[in-house]
Coordinates of C-alpha atoms and ligand atoms in Angstrom, one line a residue:
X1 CA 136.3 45.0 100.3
X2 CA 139.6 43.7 99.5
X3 CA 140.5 39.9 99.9
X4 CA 143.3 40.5 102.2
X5 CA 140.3 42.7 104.8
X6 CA 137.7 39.5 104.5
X7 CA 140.3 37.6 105.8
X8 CA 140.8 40.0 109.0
X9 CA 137.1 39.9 109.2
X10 CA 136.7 35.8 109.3
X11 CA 139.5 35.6 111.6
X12 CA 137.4 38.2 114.0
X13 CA 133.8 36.3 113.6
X14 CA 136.3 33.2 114.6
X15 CA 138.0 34.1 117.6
X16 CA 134.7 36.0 118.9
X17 CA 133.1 32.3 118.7
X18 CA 135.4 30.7 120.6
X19 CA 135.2 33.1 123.2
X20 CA 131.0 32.5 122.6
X21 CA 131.7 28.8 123.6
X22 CA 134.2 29.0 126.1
X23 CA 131.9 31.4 128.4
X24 CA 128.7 29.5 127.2
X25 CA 127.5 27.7 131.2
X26 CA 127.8 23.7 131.4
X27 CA 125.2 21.8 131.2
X28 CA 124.7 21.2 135.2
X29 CA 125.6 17.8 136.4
X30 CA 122.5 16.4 139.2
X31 CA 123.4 13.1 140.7
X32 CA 121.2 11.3 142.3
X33 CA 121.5 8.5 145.3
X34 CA 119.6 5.8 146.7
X35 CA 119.9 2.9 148.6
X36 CA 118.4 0.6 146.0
X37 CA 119.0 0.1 142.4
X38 CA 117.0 -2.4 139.6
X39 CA 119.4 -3.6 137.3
X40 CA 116.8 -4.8 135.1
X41 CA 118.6 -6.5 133.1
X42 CA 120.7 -8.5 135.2
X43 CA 117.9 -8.9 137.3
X44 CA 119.5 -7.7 140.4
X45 CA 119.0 -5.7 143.3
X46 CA 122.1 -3.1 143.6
X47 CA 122.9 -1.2 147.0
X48 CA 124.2 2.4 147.8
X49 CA 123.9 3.5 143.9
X50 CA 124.6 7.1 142.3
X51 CA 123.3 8.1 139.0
X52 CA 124.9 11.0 137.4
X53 CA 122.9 13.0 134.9
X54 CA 123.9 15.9 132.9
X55 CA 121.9 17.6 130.7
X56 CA 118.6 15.2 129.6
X57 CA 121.0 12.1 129.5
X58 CA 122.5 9.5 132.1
X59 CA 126.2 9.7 132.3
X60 CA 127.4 7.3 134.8
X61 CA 125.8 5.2 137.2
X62 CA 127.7 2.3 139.6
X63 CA 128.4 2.4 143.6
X64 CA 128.4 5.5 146.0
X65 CA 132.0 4.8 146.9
X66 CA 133.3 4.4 143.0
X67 CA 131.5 7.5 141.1
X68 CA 132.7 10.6 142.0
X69 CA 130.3 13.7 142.3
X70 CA 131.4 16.9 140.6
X71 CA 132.0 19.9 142.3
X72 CA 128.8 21.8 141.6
X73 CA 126.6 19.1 141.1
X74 CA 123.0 19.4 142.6
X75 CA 122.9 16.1 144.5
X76 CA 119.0 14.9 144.9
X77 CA 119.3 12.2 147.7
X78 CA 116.4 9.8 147.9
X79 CA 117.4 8.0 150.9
X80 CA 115.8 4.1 151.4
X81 CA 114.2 4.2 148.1
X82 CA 114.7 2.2 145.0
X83 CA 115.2 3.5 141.8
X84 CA 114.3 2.0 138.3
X85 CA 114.5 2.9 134.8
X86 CA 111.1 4.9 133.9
X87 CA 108.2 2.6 132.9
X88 CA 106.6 2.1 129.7
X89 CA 103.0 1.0 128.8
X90 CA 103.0 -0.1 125.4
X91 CA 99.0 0.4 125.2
X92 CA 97.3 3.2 125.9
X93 CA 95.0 5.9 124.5
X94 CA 96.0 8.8 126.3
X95 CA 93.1 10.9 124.5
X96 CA 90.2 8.6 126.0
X97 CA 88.7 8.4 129.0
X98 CA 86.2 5.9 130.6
X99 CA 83.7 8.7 131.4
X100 CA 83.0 9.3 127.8
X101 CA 82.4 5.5 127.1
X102 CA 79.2 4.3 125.4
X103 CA 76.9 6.9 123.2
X104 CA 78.6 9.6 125.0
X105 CA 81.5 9.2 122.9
X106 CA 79.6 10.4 119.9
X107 CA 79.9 14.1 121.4
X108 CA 82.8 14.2 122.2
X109 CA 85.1 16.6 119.4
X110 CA 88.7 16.0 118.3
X111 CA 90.1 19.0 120.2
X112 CA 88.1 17.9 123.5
X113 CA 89.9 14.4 122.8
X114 CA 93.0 16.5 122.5
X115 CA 92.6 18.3 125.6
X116 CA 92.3 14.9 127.5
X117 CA 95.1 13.7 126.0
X118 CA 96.9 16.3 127.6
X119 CA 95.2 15.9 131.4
X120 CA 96.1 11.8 130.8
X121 CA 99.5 12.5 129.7
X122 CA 100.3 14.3 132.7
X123 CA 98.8 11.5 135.1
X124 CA 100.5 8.9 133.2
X125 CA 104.0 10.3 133.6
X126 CA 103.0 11.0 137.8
X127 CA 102.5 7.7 137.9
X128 CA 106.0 6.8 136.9
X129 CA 105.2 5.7 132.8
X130 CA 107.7 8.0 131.2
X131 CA 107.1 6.1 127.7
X132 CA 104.1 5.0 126.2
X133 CA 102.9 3.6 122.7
X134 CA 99.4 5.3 122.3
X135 CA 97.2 3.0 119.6
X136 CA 94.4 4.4 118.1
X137 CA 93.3 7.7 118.1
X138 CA 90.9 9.8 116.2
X139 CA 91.6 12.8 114.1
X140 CA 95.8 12.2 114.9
X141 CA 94.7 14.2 117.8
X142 CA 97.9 11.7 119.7
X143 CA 100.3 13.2 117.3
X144 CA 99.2 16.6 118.2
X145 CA 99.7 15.1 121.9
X146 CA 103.1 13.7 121.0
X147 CA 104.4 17.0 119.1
X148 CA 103.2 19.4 122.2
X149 CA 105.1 17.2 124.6
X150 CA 108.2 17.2 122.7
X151 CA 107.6 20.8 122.2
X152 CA 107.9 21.2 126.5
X153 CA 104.7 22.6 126.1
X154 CA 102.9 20.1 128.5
X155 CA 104.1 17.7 130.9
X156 CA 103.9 13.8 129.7
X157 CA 105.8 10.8 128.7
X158 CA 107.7 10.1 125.4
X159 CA 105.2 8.7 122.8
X160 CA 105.3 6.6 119.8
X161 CA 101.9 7.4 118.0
X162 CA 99.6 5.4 115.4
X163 CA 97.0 7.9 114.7
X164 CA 93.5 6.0 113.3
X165 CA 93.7 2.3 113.6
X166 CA 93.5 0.2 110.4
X167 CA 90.4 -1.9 110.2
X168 CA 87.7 -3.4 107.7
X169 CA 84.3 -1.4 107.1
X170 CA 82.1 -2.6 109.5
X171 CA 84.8 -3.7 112.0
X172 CA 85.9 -3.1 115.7
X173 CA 87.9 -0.2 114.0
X174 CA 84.9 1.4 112.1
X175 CA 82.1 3.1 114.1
X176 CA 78.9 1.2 113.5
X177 CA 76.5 2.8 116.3
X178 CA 75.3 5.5 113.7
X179 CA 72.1 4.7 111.3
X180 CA 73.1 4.6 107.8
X181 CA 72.2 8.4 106.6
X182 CA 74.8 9.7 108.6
X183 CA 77.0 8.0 106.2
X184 CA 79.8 7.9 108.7
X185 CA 83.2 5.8 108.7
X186 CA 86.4 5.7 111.0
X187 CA 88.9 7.3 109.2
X188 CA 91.5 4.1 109.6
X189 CA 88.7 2.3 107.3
X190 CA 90.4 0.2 104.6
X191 CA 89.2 -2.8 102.8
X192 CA 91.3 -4.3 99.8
X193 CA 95.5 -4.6 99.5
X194 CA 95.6 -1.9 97.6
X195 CA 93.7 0.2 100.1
X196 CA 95.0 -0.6 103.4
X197 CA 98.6 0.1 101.6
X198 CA 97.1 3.3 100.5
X199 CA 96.3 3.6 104.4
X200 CA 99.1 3.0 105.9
X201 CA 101.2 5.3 103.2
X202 CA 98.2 7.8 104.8
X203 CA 98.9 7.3 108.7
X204 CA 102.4 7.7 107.8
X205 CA 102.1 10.8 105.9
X206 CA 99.9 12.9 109.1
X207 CA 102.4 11.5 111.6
X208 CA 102.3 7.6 112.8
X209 CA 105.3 6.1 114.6
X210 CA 103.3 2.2 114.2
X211 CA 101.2 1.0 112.6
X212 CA 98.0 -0.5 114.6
X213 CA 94.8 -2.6 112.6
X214 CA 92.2 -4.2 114.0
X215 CA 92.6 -8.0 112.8
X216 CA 90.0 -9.3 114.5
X217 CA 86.7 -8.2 116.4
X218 CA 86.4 -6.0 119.7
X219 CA 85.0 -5.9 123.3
X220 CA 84.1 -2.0 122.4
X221 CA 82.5 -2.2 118.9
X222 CA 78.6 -2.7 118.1
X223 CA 77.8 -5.9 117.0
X224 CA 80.9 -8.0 115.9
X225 CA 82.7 -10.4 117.6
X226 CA 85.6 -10.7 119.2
X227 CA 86.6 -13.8 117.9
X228 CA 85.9 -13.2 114.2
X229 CA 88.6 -12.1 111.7
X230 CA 88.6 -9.1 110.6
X231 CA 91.6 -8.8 107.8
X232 CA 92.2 -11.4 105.2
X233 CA 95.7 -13.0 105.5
X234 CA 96.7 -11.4 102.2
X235 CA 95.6 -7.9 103.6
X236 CA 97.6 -7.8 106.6
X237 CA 100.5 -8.9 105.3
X238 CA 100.5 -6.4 102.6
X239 CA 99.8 -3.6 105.5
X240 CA 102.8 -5.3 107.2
X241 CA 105.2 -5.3 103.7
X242 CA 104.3 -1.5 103.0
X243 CA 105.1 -0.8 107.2
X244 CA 108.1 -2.2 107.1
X245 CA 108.9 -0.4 103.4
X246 CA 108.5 2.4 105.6
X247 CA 110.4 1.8 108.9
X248 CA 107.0 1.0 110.7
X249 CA 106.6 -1.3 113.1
X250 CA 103.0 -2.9 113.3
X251 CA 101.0 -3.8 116.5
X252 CA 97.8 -5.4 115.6
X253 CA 94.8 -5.8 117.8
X254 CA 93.6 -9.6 117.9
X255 CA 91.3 -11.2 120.5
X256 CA 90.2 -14.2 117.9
X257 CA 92.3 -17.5 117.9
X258 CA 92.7 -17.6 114.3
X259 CA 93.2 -13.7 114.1
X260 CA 96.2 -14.3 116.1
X261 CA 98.0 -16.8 114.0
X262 CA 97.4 -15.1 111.0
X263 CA 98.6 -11.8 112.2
X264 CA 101.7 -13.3 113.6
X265 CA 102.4 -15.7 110.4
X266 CA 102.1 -12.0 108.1
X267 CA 105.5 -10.8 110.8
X268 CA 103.1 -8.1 112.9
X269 CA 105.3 -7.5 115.8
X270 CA 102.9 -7.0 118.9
X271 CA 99.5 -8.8 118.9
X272 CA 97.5 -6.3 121.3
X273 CA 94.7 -8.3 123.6
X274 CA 95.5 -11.9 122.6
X275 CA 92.2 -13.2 124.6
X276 CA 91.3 -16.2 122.8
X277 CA 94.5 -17.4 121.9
X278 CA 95.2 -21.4 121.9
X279 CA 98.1 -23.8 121.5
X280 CA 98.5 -22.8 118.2
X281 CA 99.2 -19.4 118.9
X282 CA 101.4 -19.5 121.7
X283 CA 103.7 -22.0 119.2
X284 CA 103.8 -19.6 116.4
X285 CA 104.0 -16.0 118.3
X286 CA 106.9 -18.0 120.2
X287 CA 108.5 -18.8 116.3
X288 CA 107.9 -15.4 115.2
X289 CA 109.1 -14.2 118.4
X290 CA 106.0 -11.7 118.3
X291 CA 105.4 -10.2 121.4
X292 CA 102.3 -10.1 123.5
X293 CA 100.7 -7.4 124.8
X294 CA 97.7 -8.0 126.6
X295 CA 95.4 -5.8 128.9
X296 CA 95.0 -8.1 131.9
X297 CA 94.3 -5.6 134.3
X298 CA 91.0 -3.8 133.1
X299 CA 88.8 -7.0 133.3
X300 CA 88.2 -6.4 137.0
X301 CA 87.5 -2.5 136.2
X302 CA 84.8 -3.2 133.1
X303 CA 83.1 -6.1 135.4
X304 CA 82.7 -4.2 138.6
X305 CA 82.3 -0.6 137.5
X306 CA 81.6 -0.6 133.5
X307 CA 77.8 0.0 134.0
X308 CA 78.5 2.9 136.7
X309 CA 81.0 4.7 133.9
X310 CA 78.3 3.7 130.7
X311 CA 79.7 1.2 128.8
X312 CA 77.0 -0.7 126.7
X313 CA 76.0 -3.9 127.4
X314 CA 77.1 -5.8 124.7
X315 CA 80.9 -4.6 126.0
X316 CA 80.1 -6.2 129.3
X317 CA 78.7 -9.5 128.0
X318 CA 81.9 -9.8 125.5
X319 CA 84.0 -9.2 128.5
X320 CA 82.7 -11.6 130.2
X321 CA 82.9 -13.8 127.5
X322 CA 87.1 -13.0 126.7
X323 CA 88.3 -12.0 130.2
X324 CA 89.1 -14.9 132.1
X325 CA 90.3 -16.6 128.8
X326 CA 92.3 -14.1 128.3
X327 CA 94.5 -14.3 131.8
X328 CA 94.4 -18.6 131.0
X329 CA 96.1 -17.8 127.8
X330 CA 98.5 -15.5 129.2
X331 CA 99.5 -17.6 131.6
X332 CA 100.4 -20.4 129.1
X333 CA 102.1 -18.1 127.0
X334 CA 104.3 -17.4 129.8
X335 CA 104.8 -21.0 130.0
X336 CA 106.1 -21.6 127.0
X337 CA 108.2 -18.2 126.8
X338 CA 106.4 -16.2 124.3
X339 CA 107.5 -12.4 124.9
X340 CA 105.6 -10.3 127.2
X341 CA 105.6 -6.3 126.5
X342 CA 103.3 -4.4 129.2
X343 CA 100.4 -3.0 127.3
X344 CA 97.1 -1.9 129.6
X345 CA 94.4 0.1 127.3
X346 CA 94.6 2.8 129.7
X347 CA 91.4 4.9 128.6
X348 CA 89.0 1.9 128.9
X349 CA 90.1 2.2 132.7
X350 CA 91.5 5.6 134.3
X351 CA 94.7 7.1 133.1
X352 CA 97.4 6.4 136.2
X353 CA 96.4 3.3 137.4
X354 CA 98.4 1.8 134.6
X355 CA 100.4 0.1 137.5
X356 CA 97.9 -2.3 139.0
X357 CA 97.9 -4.8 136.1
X358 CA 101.9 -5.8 137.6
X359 CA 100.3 -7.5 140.1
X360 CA 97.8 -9.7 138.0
X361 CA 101.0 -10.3 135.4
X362 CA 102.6 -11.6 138.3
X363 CA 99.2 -13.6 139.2
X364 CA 99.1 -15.5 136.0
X365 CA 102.4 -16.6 135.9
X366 CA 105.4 -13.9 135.6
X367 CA 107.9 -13.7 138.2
X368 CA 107.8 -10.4 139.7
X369 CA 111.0 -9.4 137.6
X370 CA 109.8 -10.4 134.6
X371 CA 107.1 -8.6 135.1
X372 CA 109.3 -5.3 135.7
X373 CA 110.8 -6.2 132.3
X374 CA 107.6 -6.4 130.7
X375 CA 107.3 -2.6 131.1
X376 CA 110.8 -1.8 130.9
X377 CA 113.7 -4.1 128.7
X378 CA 110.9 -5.6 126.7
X379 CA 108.9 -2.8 126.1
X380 CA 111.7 -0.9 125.1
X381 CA 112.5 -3.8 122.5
X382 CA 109.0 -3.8 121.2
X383 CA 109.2 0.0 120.2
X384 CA 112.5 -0.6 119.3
X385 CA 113.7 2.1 121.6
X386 CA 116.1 -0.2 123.3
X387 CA 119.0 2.3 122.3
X388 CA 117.2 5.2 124.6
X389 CA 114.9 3.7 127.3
X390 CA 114.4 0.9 128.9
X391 CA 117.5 0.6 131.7
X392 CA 119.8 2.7 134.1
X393 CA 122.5 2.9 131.6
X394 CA 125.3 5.3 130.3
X395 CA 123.9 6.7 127.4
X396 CA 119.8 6.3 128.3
X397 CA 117.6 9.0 128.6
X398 CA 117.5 9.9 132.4
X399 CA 114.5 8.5 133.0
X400 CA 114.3 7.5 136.6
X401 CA 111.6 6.1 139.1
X402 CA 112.0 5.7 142.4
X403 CA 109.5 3.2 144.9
X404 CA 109.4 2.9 148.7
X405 CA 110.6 -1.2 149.0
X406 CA 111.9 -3.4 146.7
X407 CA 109.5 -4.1 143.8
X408 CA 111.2 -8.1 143.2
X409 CA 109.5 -9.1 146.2
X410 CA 106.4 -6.6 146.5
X411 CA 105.3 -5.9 142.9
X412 CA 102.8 -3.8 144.1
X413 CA 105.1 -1.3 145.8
X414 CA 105.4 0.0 141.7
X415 CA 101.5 1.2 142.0
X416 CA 103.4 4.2 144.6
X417 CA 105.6 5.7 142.5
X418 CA 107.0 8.7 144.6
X419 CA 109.9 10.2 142.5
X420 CA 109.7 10.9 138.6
X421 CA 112.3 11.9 136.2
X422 CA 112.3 12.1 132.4
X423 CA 114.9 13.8 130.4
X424 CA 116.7 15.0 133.4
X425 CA 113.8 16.8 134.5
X426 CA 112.5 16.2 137.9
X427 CA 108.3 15.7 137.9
X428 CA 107.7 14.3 141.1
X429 CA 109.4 14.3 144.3
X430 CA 107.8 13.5 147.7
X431 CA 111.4 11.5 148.9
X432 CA 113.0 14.8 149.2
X433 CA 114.9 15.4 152.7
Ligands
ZN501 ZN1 93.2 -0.4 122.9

């Protein structure tokens, strides 16, 4: 073919694209009213709101009278209710369940996990959590989760994924219920610098968003303690310096006093638990500006009904031994202003009921709004997702909620979630006129 006919040829490809894109449909526009709005940032209560949302992203938001509606526009009206920004649990382990607690655990495969994980990530995102921060699960069975999700293959929230948890050999991340001969280990086991960066380069490579390690002893494990270390100084912070090599943030699980301090001092960002923390602790997470994220919810669940779902008894003396303590110190970290992230261990507890531990954050010492911003504006900082999630804003995901009543002066009202949006897509609606 001659130059002069290539030409003719790339001028006819050209036009017939613009004629593709011109008659390609517009993303539909849905706009959605309330009579209540959460700024959650300005900590305000805003009336007679509309949210417009095109495609999986808000566009504009502000007051009935000032945003105009386009023609065509599917307008979802949720009358008296109040919407927020989707919720986000920065602690859960959407592949476990409470059922298959104790020695039962041991039978349970990776793709069973998997298959939970898909049940759990369907309840959590009913009940209003449109993000979540899974940490720690077996056979990276939550990036599996977290791909299938994105994929639109099953309903759930956004997650950011850690795979296995980091931890010594013999520690709250190993498994130590099984006789030697079985010559079993967790597969987050690392012991050494050289290891644990060897680790994380590992977690990485299969699929982790963060980084979790176990830095001190559990309420799950078999036979340590929570309040021992479980890292050396020197080996967290070289998990922390090859994390951060990598664009990894870290969130490390601490219930020990000195466990805490040391895992703050080596830059972690979330210390996960925080039970036993002291004076100490709340001074230097406050200097690092480390967040916490503790589970204060699930005490009353492993007290009253742990023997009922099988949990061993060791777990149930250690909770009693770390769950009030745990609530005291959160209460004087709120005190002093160390960051708060919502975090609940969903798994240890059923998956939905993430929602009731707003009440006891409120309890031991948040003010209700805070305690929004725990799961929303502070969460959303702690993933560092603030860019996406996290507010009602131009820009965000359209991740919406909407509660019956005004969550700043009945927290609980956030435990009935009754409309659920993520990405524009509409999961729950019982409001509908
Ligand atoms: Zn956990």
């Amino acid at each position: 073919m001659k130059f002069s006919h290539w030409i003719v040829v790339l001028f006819c490809l050209s036009a017939l694209q613009l004629i593709a894109q011109d008659s390609a449909p517009k993303p539909k526009t849905v706009a959605i009213k309330a009579a209540h709005l959460v700024d959650v940032r300005a900590g305000r209560v805003l009336d007679q709101q509309v949210v417009l949302v095109t495609s999986d992203r808000i566009e504009k938001v502000g007051p009935a009278g000032e945003v105009e509606v386009p023609s065509g526009a599917t307008v979802v009206d949720l009358g008296a209710s109040t919407l927020l920004p989707g919720l986000i649990d920065c602690h859960v382990h959407l592949t476990s369940d409470p059922e298959n607690s104790g020695l039962k655990s041991l039978g349970i495969s990776i793709p069973r996990e998997a298959l939970t994980g898909a049940k759990n990530a369907r309840l959590t995102l009913l009940a209003g959590f449109t993000t979540v921060r899974n940490v720690g699960a077996t056979g990276y069975s939550d990036v599996a989760l977290r791909d299938s999700i994105n994929a639109g293959e099953i309903p759930g929230p956004r997650m950011l994924v850690s795979g296995p948890a980091l931890g010594s050999t013999g520690g709250h991340c190993d498994e130590n219920r099984l006789a030697p001969e079985f010559n079993h280990r967790e597969e987050g086991v690392a012991d050494g610098a050289t290891a644990i960066t060897v680790k994380t380069r590992e977690v990485i490579k299969y699929g982790a968003d963060v980084i979790k390690f176990c830095a001190s002893g559990g309420v799950f494990s078999k036979g340590d303690l929570p309040g021992t270390e479980q890292y050396s100084p020197a080996e967290m912070s070289a998990l922390v310096t090859e994390a951060r090599r990598q664009g990894r943030k870290v969130a490390a699980h601490a219930h020990g006093t000195q466990a805490i301090i040391d895992a703050s001092n080596a830059g972690v960002n979330s210390i996960e638990h925080g039970s036993l923390i002291d004076d100490e602790g709340v001074r230097v997470m406050k200097e690092h500006g480390t967040y916490l994220v503790a589970d204060i919810y699930n005490d009353d669940f492993i007290l009253s009904r742990g023997k009922e779902y099988g949990f061993a008894d060791e777990t149930i003396q250690k909770e009693r031994m770390v769950g009030q303590r745990q609530r005291d110190g959160y209460r004087k970290a709120a005190q002093v202003g160390v960051k708060m992230a919502f975090g609940t261990d969903a798994g240890v507890y059923p998956h939905g009921w993430n929602a009731r531990q707003f009440a006891i954050e409120v309890k031991y010492g948040l003010s209700p709004l805070q305690a929004v911003q725990s799961a929303t504006t502070n969460a959303a900082d702690l993933l560092g997702w603030s860019d996406r999630v996290g507010t009602i804003e131009t820009g965000k995901f359209a991740d919406l909620i909407a509660v019956e009543g005004n969550p700043l002066s009945e927290i609980t009202t956030l435990e009935q979630v009754k409309f659920v949006m993520k990405g524009g897509q509409i999961f729950k609606n019982e409001l509908a006129k």
